[in-house]
PDB file of C-alpha atoms in Angstrom:
ATOM      1  CA  UNK A  18       0.000   0.000   0.000  1.00 63.00           C
ATOM      2  CA  UNK A  19       2.388   2.699   1.220  1.00 70.00           C
ATOM      3  CA  UNK A  20       5.535   3.288   3.216  1.00 79.00           C
ATOM      4  CA  UNK A  21       5.681   6.121   5.786  1.00 84.00           C
ATOM      5  CA  UNK A  22       8.794   8.268   5.495  1.00 84.00           C
ATOM      6  CA  UNK A  23       8.135  11.317   7.697  1.00 85.00           C
ATOM      7  CA  UNK A  24       5.516  12.987   9.868  1.00 88.00           C
ATOM      8  CA  UNK A  25       5.143  16.680  10.661  1.00 84.00           C
ATOM      9  CA  UNK A  26       4.703  16.155  14.385  1.00 89.00           C
ATOM     10  CA  UNK A  27       7.312  17.413  16.843  1.00 89.00           C
ATOM     11  CA  UNK A  28       7.790  16.041  20.357  1.00 91.00           C
ATOM     12  CA  UNK A  29       6.103  18.058  23.115  1.00 91.00           C
ATOM     13  CA  UNK A  30       7.236  16.486  26.404  1.00 92.00           C
ATOM     14  CA  UNK A  31      10.228  14.191  26.072  1.00 92.00           C
ATOM     15  CA  UNK A  32      13.530  15.589  24.713  1.00 93.00           C
ATOM     16  CA  UNK A  33      14.379  12.418  22.809  1.00 93.00           C
ATOM     17  CA  UNK A  34      12.713   9.083  21.967  1.00 95.00           C
ATOM     18  CA  UNK A  35      15.193   6.864  23.817  1.00 95.00           C
ATOM     19  CA  UNK A  36      12.974   3.785  23.969  1.00 97.00           C
ATOM     20  CA  UNK A  37      11.976   3.944  20.304  1.00 97.00           C
ATOM     21  CA  UNK A  38      15.600   4.203  19.216  1.00 97.00           C
ATOM     22  CA  UNK A  39      16.581   1.498  21.696  1.00 97.00           C
ATOM     23  CA  UNK A  40      13.967  -0.894  20.313  1.00 98.00           C
ATOM     24  CA  UNK A  41      15.099  -0.235  16.755  1.00 97.00           C
ATOM     25  CA  UNK A  42      18.736  -0.813  17.718  1.00 97.00           C
ATOM     26  CA  UNK A  43      17.908  -4.027  19.589  1.00 96.00           C
ATOM     27  CA  UNK A  44      15.924  -5.394  16.659  1.00 95.00           C
ATOM     28  CA  UNK A  45      18.721  -4.596  14.231  1.00 94.00           C
ATOM     29  CA  UNK A  46      21.395  -6.165  16.447  1.00 92.00           C
ATOM     30  CA  UNK A  47      19.365  -9.345  16.890  1.00 91.00           C
ATOM     31  CA  UNK A  48      18.688  -9.486  13.156  1.00 90.00           C
ATOM     32  CA  UNK A  49      22.401  -9.241  12.393  1.00 88.00           C
ATOM     33  CA  UNK A  50      23.237 -11.912  14.958  1.00 85.00           C
ATOM     34  CA  UNK A  51      20.559 -14.316  13.703  1.00 83.00           C
ATOM     35  CA  UNK A  52      21.214 -13.862   9.975  1.00 76.00           C
ATOM     36  CA  UNK A  53      24.470 -15.851  10.003  1.00 61.00           C
ATOM     37  CA  UNK A  54      23.017 -19.293   9.423  1.00 52.00           C
ATOM     38  CA  UNK A  55      21.412 -19.986  12.808  1.00 47.00           C
ATOM     39  CA  UNK A  56      18.015 -18.485  11.967  1.00 62.00           C
ATOM     40  CA  UNK A  57      16.108 -21.814  11.727  1.00 66.00           C
ATOM     41  CA  UNK A  58      17.370 -22.877  15.151  1.00 69.00           C
ATOM     42  CA  UNK A  59      16.549 -19.516  16.692  1.00 68.00           C
ATOM     43  CA  UNK A  60      13.122 -19.360  15.060  1.00 69.00           C
ATOM     44  CA  UNK A  61      12.203 -22.841  16.263  1.00 72.00           C
ATOM     45  CA  UNK A  62      13.110 -21.927  19.834  1.00 82.00           C
ATOM     46  CA  UNK A  63      12.183 -18.260  20.224  1.00 88.00           C
ATOM     47  CA  UNK A  64       9.257 -17.869  17.814  1.00 89.00           C
ATOM     48  CA  UNK A  65       5.621 -18.305  18.806  1.00 90.00           C
ATOM     49  CA  UNK A  66       4.416 -21.657  17.501  1.00 88.00           C
ATOM     50  CA  UNK A  67       0.664 -21.714  18.197  1.00 89.00           C
ATOM     51  CA  UNK A  68       0.389 -25.495  18.429  1.00 87.00           C
ATOM     52  CA  UNK A  69       3.223 -25.680  20.961  1.00 85.00           C
ATOM     53  CA  UNK A  70       1.951 -22.683  22.931  1.00 86.00           C
ATOM     54  CA  UNK A  71      -1.507 -24.206  23.276  1.00 87.00           C
ATOM     55  CA  UNK A  72      -0.161 -27.648  24.187  1.00 81.00           C
ATOM     56  CA  UNK A  73       2.556 -26.564  26.609  1.00 76.00           C
ATOM     57  CA  UNK A  74       0.964 -23.538  28.260  1.00 69.00           C
ATOM     58  CA  UNK A  75      -2.816 -23.671  28.015  1.00 62.00           C
ATOM     59  CA  UNK A  76      -2.984 -27.447  28.487  1.00 58.00           C
ATOM     60  CA  UNK A  77      -0.111 -27.834  30.926  1.00 58.00           C
ATOM     61  CA  UNK A  78       2.735 -26.096  32.779  1.00 55.00           C
ATOM     62  CA  UNK A  79       4.809 -23.416  30.978  1.00 51.00           C
ATOM     63  CA  UNK A  80       7.727 -25.618  29.919  1.00 51.00           C
ATOM     64  CA  UNK A  81      10.123 -25.533  26.989  1.00 50.00           C
ATOM     65  CA  UNK A  82       9.241 -27.672  24.010  1.00 52.00           C
ATOM     66  CA  UNK A  83      11.351 -30.802  24.032  1.00 49.00           C
ATOM     67  CA  UNK A  84      12.039 -30.509  20.285  1.00 50.00           C
ATOM     68  CA  UNK A  85      13.575 -27.022  20.534  1.00 56.00           C
ATOM     69  CA  UNK A  86      17.344 -26.819  20.039  1.00 58.00           C
ATOM     70  CA  UNK A  87      17.413 -24.074  22.686  1.00 66.00           C
ATOM     71  CA  UNK A  88      15.100 -24.779  25.658  1.00 69.00           C
ATOM     72  CA  UNK A  89      12.811 -21.738  25.933  1.00 73.00           C
ATOM     73  CA  UNK A  90       9.517 -21.875  27.886  1.00 80.00           C
ATOM     74  CA  UNK A  91       6.743 -21.387  25.350  1.00 83.00           C
ATOM     75  CA  UNK A  92       5.170 -18.576  27.355  1.00 86.00           C
ATOM     76  CA  UNK A  93       8.373 -16.543  27.010  1.00 89.00           C
ATOM     77  CA  UNK A  94       8.163 -16.720  23.234  1.00 91.00           C
ATOM     78  CA  UNK A  95       5.278 -14.221  23.378  1.00 94.00           C
ATOM     79  CA  UNK A  96       8.013 -11.645  24.022  1.00 95.00           C
ATOM     80  CA  UNK A  97      11.011 -13.098  22.195  1.00 93.00           C
ATOM     81  CA  UNK A  98       9.195 -13.610  18.874  1.00 94.00           C
ATOM     82  CA  UNK A  99       8.734  -9.892  18.283  1.00 95.00           C
ATOM     83  CA  UNK A 100      12.499  -9.309  18.108  1.00 94.00           C
ATOM     84  CA  UNK A 101      13.093 -11.800  15.274  1.00 92.00           C
ATOM     85  CA  UNK A 102      12.805 -10.988  11.562  1.00 90.00           C
ATOM     86  CA  UNK A 103      13.122 -13.120   8.457  1.00 84.00           C
ATOM     87  CA  UNK A 104      14.853 -10.819   5.974  1.00 84.00           C
ATOM     88  CA  UNK A 105      15.831  -7.225   5.207  1.00 88.00           C
ATOM     89  CA  UNK A 106      12.412  -6.325   3.809  1.00 89.00           C
ATOM     90  CA  UNK A 107      10.742  -7.660   6.948  1.00 88.00           C
ATOM     91  CA  UNK A 108      12.857  -5.757   9.443  1.00 93.00           C
ATOM     92  CA  UNK A 109      13.220  -2.693   7.213  1.00 92.00           C
ATOM     93  CA  UNK A 110       9.484  -2.148   6.890  1.00 91.00           C
ATOM     94  CA  UNK A 111       8.815  -2.743  10.569  1.00 95.00           C
ATOM     95  CA  UNK A 112      11.585  -0.452  11.771  1.00 96.00           C
ATOM     96  CA  UNK A 113      10.510   2.310   9.370  1.00 94.00           C
ATOM     97  CA  UNK A 114       7.008   2.251  10.830  1.00 95.00           C
ATOM     98  CA  UNK A 115       8.449   2.262  14.357  1.00 96.00           C
ATOM     99  CA  UNK A 116      10.768   5.174  13.518  1.00 95.00           C
ATOM    100  CA  UNK A 117       7.948   7.336  12.133  1.00 94.00           C
ATOM    101  CA  UNK A 118       5.212   6.572  14.670  1.00 95.00           C
ATOM    102  CA  UNK A 119       6.934   5.343  17.821  1.00 95.00           C
ATOM    103  CA  UNK A 120       8.401   8.657  18.971  1.00 94.00           C
ATOM    104  CA  UNK A 121       5.079  10.473  19.271  1.00 95.00           C
ATOM    105  CA  UNK A 122       3.441   7.551  21.064  1.00 97.00           C
ATOM    106  CA  UNK A 123       6.417   7.478  23.441  1.00 97.00           C
ATOM    107  CA  UNK A 124       5.980  11.232  23.913  1.00 95.00           C
ATOM    108  CA  UNK A 125       2.318  10.739  24.843  1.00 95.00           C
ATOM    109  CA  UNK A 126       2.873   7.778  27.180  1.00 96.00           C
ATOM    110  CA  UNK A 127       6.359   8.306  28.605  1.00 95.00           C
ATOM    111  CA  UNK A 128       9.525   6.247  28.249  1.00 96.00           C
ATOM    112  CA  UNK A 129       8.793   3.333  30.588  1.00 96.00           C
ATOM    113  CA  UNK A 130       5.086   3.359  29.781  1.00 96.00           C
ATOM    114  CA  UNK A 131       5.852   3.127  26.083  1.00 97.00           C
ATOM    115  CA  UNK A 132       8.075   0.094  26.589  1.00 98.00           C
ATOM    116  CA  UNK A 133       5.288  -1.631  28.532  1.00 98.00           C
ATOM    117  CA  UNK A 134       2.763  -0.557  25.883  1.00 98.00           C
ATOM    118  CA  UNK A 135       4.924  -1.938  23.063  1.00 98.00           C
ATOM    119  CA  UNK A 136       5.427  -5.300  24.747  1.00 98.00           C
ATOM    120  CA  UNK A 137       1.754  -5.664  25.689  1.00 98.00           C
ATOM    121  CA  UNK A 138       0.683  -4.962  22.113  1.00 98.00           C
ATOM    122  CA  UNK A 139       3.096  -7.604  20.860  1.00 97.00           C
ATOM    123  CA  UNK A 140       1.960 -10.133  23.449  1.00 97.00           C
ATOM    124  CA  UNK A 141      -1.704  -9.635  22.634  1.00 97.00           C
ATOM    125  CA  UNK A 142      -0.895  -9.903  18.921  1.00 96.00           C
ATOM    126  CA  UNK A 143       0.753 -13.279  19.512  1.00 95.00           C
ATOM    127  CA  UNK A 144      -2.168 -14.466  21.621  1.00 95.00           C
ATOM    128  CA  UNK A 145      -4.791 -13.520  19.036  1.00 95.00           C
ATOM    129  CA  UNK A 146      -2.767 -15.180  16.292  1.00 93.00           C
ATOM    130  CA  UNK A 147      -2.622 -18.323  18.426  1.00 92.00           C
ATOM    131  CA  UNK A 148      -6.347 -18.163  19.180  1.00 91.00           C
ATOM    132  CA  UNK A 149      -7.218 -17.989  15.481  1.00 90.00           C
ATOM    133  CA  UNK A 150      -4.767 -20.748  14.481  1.00 87.00           C
ATOM    134  CA  UNK A 151      -4.371 -22.914  17.599  1.00 87.00           C
ATOM    135  CA  UNK A 152      -3.083 -25.933  15.676  1.00 84.00           C
ATOM    136  CA  UNK A 153      -0.534 -24.143  13.500  1.00 84.00           C
ATOM    137  CA  UNK A 154       3.068 -25.333  13.634  1.00 85.00           C
ATOM    138  CA  UNK A 155       4.342 -22.362  11.572  1.00 86.00           C
ATOM    139  CA  UNK A 156       6.612 -20.094  13.663  1.00 88.00           C
ATOM    140  CA  UNK A 157       5.408 -16.526  14.168  1.00 91.00           C
ATOM    141  CA  UNK A 158       8.173 -13.891  14.173  1.00 92.00           C
ATOM    142  CA  UNK A 159       8.386 -10.134  13.765  1.00 92.00           C
ATOM    143  CA  UNK A 160       7.521  -6.861  15.453  1.00 94.00           C
ATOM    144  CA  UNK A 161       4.491  -6.201  13.259  1.00 94.00           C
ATOM    145  CA  UNK A 162       1.984  -6.830  16.041  1.00 95.00           C
ATOM    146  CA  UNK A 163       3.676  -4.468  18.474  1.00 97.00           C
ATOM    147  CA  UNK A 164       4.135  -1.840  15.774  1.00 97.00           C
ATOM    148  CA  UNK A 165       0.502  -2.181  14.723  1.00 96.00           C
ATOM    149  CA  UNK A 166      -0.308  -1.136  18.282  1.00 97.00           C
ATOM    150  CA  UNK A 167       1.834   1.978  17.773  1.00 97.00           C
ATOM    151  CA  UNK A 168       0.001   2.744  14.533  1.00 96.00           C
ATOM    152  CA  UNK A 169      -3.393   2.465  16.242  1.00 96.00           C
ATOM    153  CA  UNK A 170      -2.247   4.663  19.133  1.00 97.00           C
ATOM    154  CA  UNK A 171      -0.817   7.257  16.756  1.00 96.00           C
ATOM    155  CA  UNK A 172      -4.100   7.425  14.855  1.00 95.00           C
ATOM    156  CA  UNK A 173      -6.013   7.810  18.120  1.00 95.00           C
ATOM    157  CA  UNK A 174      -3.719  10.650  19.146  1.00 95.00           C
ATOM    158  CA  UNK A 175      -2.969  12.498  15.898  1.00 93.00           C
ATOM    159  CA  UNK A 176      -5.405  11.765  13.063  1.00 93.00           C
ATOM    160  CA  UNK A 177      -4.975  15.257  11.547  1.00 91.00           C
ATOM    161  CA  UNK A 178      -1.171  15.277  11.392  1.00 90.00           C
ATOM    162  CA  UNK A 179       0.197  15.144   7.861  1.00 88.00           C
ATOM    163  CA  UNK A 180       2.359  12.207   6.853  1.00 88.00           C
ATOM    164  CA  UNK A 181       4.758  11.916   3.972  1.00 85.00           C
ATOM    165  CA  UNK A 182       4.303   8.479   2.457  1.00 83.00           C
ATOM    166  CA  UNK A 183       5.502   6.584  -0.587  1.00 79.00           C
ATOM    167  CA  UNK A 184       2.437   5.325  -2.433  1.00 75.00           C
ATOM    168  CA  UNK A 185       3.210   2.063  -4.232  1.00 69.00           C
ATOM    169  CA  UNK A 186       6.718   2.632  -2.808  1.00 64.00           C
ATOM    170  CA  UNK A 187       7.543   5.187  -5.514  1.00 70.00           C
ATOM    171  CA  UNK A 188       5.211   8.207  -5.362  1.00 79.00           C
ATOM    172  CA  UNK A 189       5.792  10.668  -2.462  1.00 82.00           C
ATOM    173  CA  UNK A 190       2.589  12.163  -1.102  1.00 81.00           C
ATOM    174  CA  UNK A 191       1.610  14.236   1.940  1.00 82.00           C
ATOM    175  CA  UNK A 192      -1.766  13.231   3.380  1.00 85.00           C
ATOM    176  CA  UNK A 193      -3.496  13.366   6.781  1.00 89.00           C
ATOM    177  CA  UNK A 194      -2.773  10.431   9.066  1.00 87.00           C
ATOM    178  CA  UNK A 195      -6.490   9.673   9.187  1.00 89.00           C
ATOM    179  CA  UNK A 196      -6.573   8.694   5.522  1.00 90.00           C
ATOM    180  CA  UNK A 197      -3.213   6.922   5.340  1.00 87.00           C
ATOM    181  CA  UNK A 198      -3.423   4.971   8.583  1.00 90.00           C
ATOM    182  CA  UNK A 199      -7.166   4.470   8.344  1.00 89.00           C
ATOM    183  CA  UNK A 200      -6.709   2.793   4.963  1.00 87.00           C
ATOM    184  CA  UNK A 201      -3.800   0.726   6.278  1.00 87.00           C
ATOM    185  CA  UNK A 202      -5.797  -0.467   9.291  1.00 90.00           C
ATOM    186  CA  UNK A 203      -8.827  -1.319   7.165  1.00 90.00           C
ATOM    187  CA  UNK A 204      -6.556  -3.347   4.881  1.00 85.00           C
ATOM    188  CA  UNK A 205      -5.287  -5.390   7.851  1.00 90.00           C
ATOM    189  CA  UNK A 206      -8.816  -6.285   8.949  1.00 88.00           C
ATOM    190  CA  UNK A 207      -9.920  -7.175   5.415  1.00 87.00           C
ATOM    191  CA  UNK A 208      -6.886  -9.378   4.875  1.00 86.00           C
ATOM    192  CA  UNK A 209      -7.318 -11.066   8.252  1.00 83.00           C
ATOM    193  CA  UNK A 210     -10.936 -11.867   7.489  1.00 84.00           C
ATOM    194  CA  UNK A 211     -10.111 -13.052   3.972  1.00 83.00           C
ATOM    195  CA  UNK A 212      -7.341 -15.317   5.280  1.00 77.00           C
ATOM    196  CA  UNK A 213      -9.836 -17.510   7.126  1.00 71.00           C
ATOM    197  CA  UNK A 214     -12.952 -16.905   5.067  1.00 69.00           C
ATOM    198  CA  UNK A 215     -13.070 -20.170   3.137  1.00 55.00           C
ATOM    199  CA  UNK A 216     -11.669 -22.865   5.399  1.00 51.00           C
ATOM    200  CA  UNK A 217     -11.335 -21.342   8.839  1.00 49.00           C
ATOM    201  CA  UNK A 218      -7.572 -21.849   8.580  1.00 50.00           C
ATOM    202  CA  UNK A 219      -5.286 -18.956   7.666  1.00 49.00           C
ATOM    203  CA  UNK A 220      -3.772 -19.591   4.222  1.00 52.00           C
ATOM    204  CA  UNK A 221      -1.579 -16.508   3.924  1.00 53.00           C
ATOM    205  CA  UNK A 222       1.959 -16.560   5.313  1.00 66.00           C
ATOM    206  CA  UNK A 223       1.465 -13.018   6.625  1.00 76.00           C
ATOM    207  CA  UNK A 224       0.207 -13.067  10.214  1.00 85.00           C
ATOM    208  CA  UNK A 225      -2.726 -10.747   9.618  1.00 87.00           C
ATOM    209  CA  UNK A 226      -4.446 -11.660  12.879  1.00 91.00           C
ATOM    210  CA  UNK A 227      -1.335 -10.678  14.814  1.00 93.00           C
ATOM    211  CA  UNK A 228      -1.609  -7.261  13.157  1.00 94.00           C
ATOM    212  CA  UNK A 229      -5.263  -7.056  14.172  1.00 94.00           C
ATOM    213  CA  UNK A 230      -4.412  -8.066  17.731  1.00 94.00           C
ATOM    214  CA  UNK A 231      -1.793  -5.327  17.964  1.00 95.00           C
ATOM    215  CA  UNK A 232      -4.189  -2.747  16.535  1.00 96.00           C
ATOM    216  CA  UNK A 233      -6.928  -3.599  19.028  1.00 96.00           C
ATOM    217  CA  UNK A 234      -4.504  -3.605  21.959  1.00 97.00           C
ATOM    218  CA  UNK A 235      -2.927  -0.305  20.933  1.00 96.00           C
ATOM    219  CA  UNK A 236      -6.249   1.479  20.490  1.00 96.00           C
ATOM    220  CA  UNK A 237      -7.416   0.382  23.948  1.00 96.00           C
ATOM    221  CA  UNK A 238      -4.160   0.795  25.860  1.00 97.00           C
ATOM    222  CA  UNK A 239      -3.417   4.329  24.661  1.00 96.00           C
ATOM    223  CA  UNK A 240      -6.673   5.550  26.184  1.00 95.00           C
ATOM    224  CA  UNK A 241      -5.565   4.460  29.656  1.00 95.00           C
ATOM    225  CA  UNK A 242      -1.767   4.741  29.428  1.00 95.00           C
ATOM    226  CA  UNK A 243      -1.367   8.253  27.942  1.00 95.00           C
ATOM    227  CA  UNK A 244      -0.099  10.987  30.228  1.00 92.00           C
ATOM    228  CA  UNK A 245      -2.641  13.018  32.101  1.00 90.00           C
ATOM    229  CA  UNK A 246      -3.736  15.931  29.949  1.00 88.00           C
ATOM    230  CA  UNK A 247      -2.765  14.356  26.622  1.00 91.00           C
ATOM    231  CA  UNK A 248      -5.863  14.616  24.399  1.00 90.00           C
ATOM    232  CA  UNK A 249      -7.115  12.132  21.856  1.00 91.00           C
ATOM    233  CA  UNK A 250      -7.931  12.873  18.220  1.00 90.00           C
ATOM    234  CA  UNK A 251      -5.901  16.111  18.015  1.00 80.00           C
ATOM    235  CA  UNK A 252      -8.361  18.023  20.141  1.00 70.00           C
ATOM    236  CA  UNK A 253      -7.481  21.616  21.067  1.00 56.00           C
ATOM    237  CA  UNK A 254      -4.292  21.664  23.108  1.00 47.00           C
ATOM    238  CA  UNK A 255      -2.965  18.505  21.464  1.00 42.00           C
ATOM    239  CA  UNK A 256      -0.080  18.141  19.079  1.00 40.00           C
ATOM    240  CA  UNK A 257      -1.239  19.122  15.597  1.00 33.00           C
TER     241      UNK A 257
END
């Protein structure tokens, strides 16, 4: 659809987005470390595998799967999975979204609150993905769920801010966040519904329901986690 490249939306409270930059750096470091031939081993151990999560956590104690090369309790993978990425396109797109939208959400919530917000969005994304596909043995990796939460929060906070985006990845365009992010969010829901429409089993390799889970979590959490006095929907006194 589009790639965000810049938003006209300065920080109002925090001097610098330390947590956003820290998350980007951590994701990049882990990607570099896991792109040297050990990715399958890491993915099998640290990714969310819905079938294993249901069997080992919901139907028993939170233990590591006995087939994993690295023994990691399945419950922990709800955090570890969001720091793994498959290729440059995967991590590049996710980190670009986090770079553009994370700083203003961090500004509205605070440093520590934003870290908690980010992790909760990712955890809920993994849980919803597992709920929709409880028998899947396909590993779920990537920060898309957590970042979808940031996108939802940003739209709740600043729908009137103008974004510079690349439409079809080639055409630069400045449009209000409401139109750009609204269209992006609608696309996630449509794709999630379409992925299970015929058989009840997701056929697409993209984890659309994880995106939906992050969006829902982000939209709810920002209402309660934003700093006191921070308005929603760019109301008077907000950041416009």
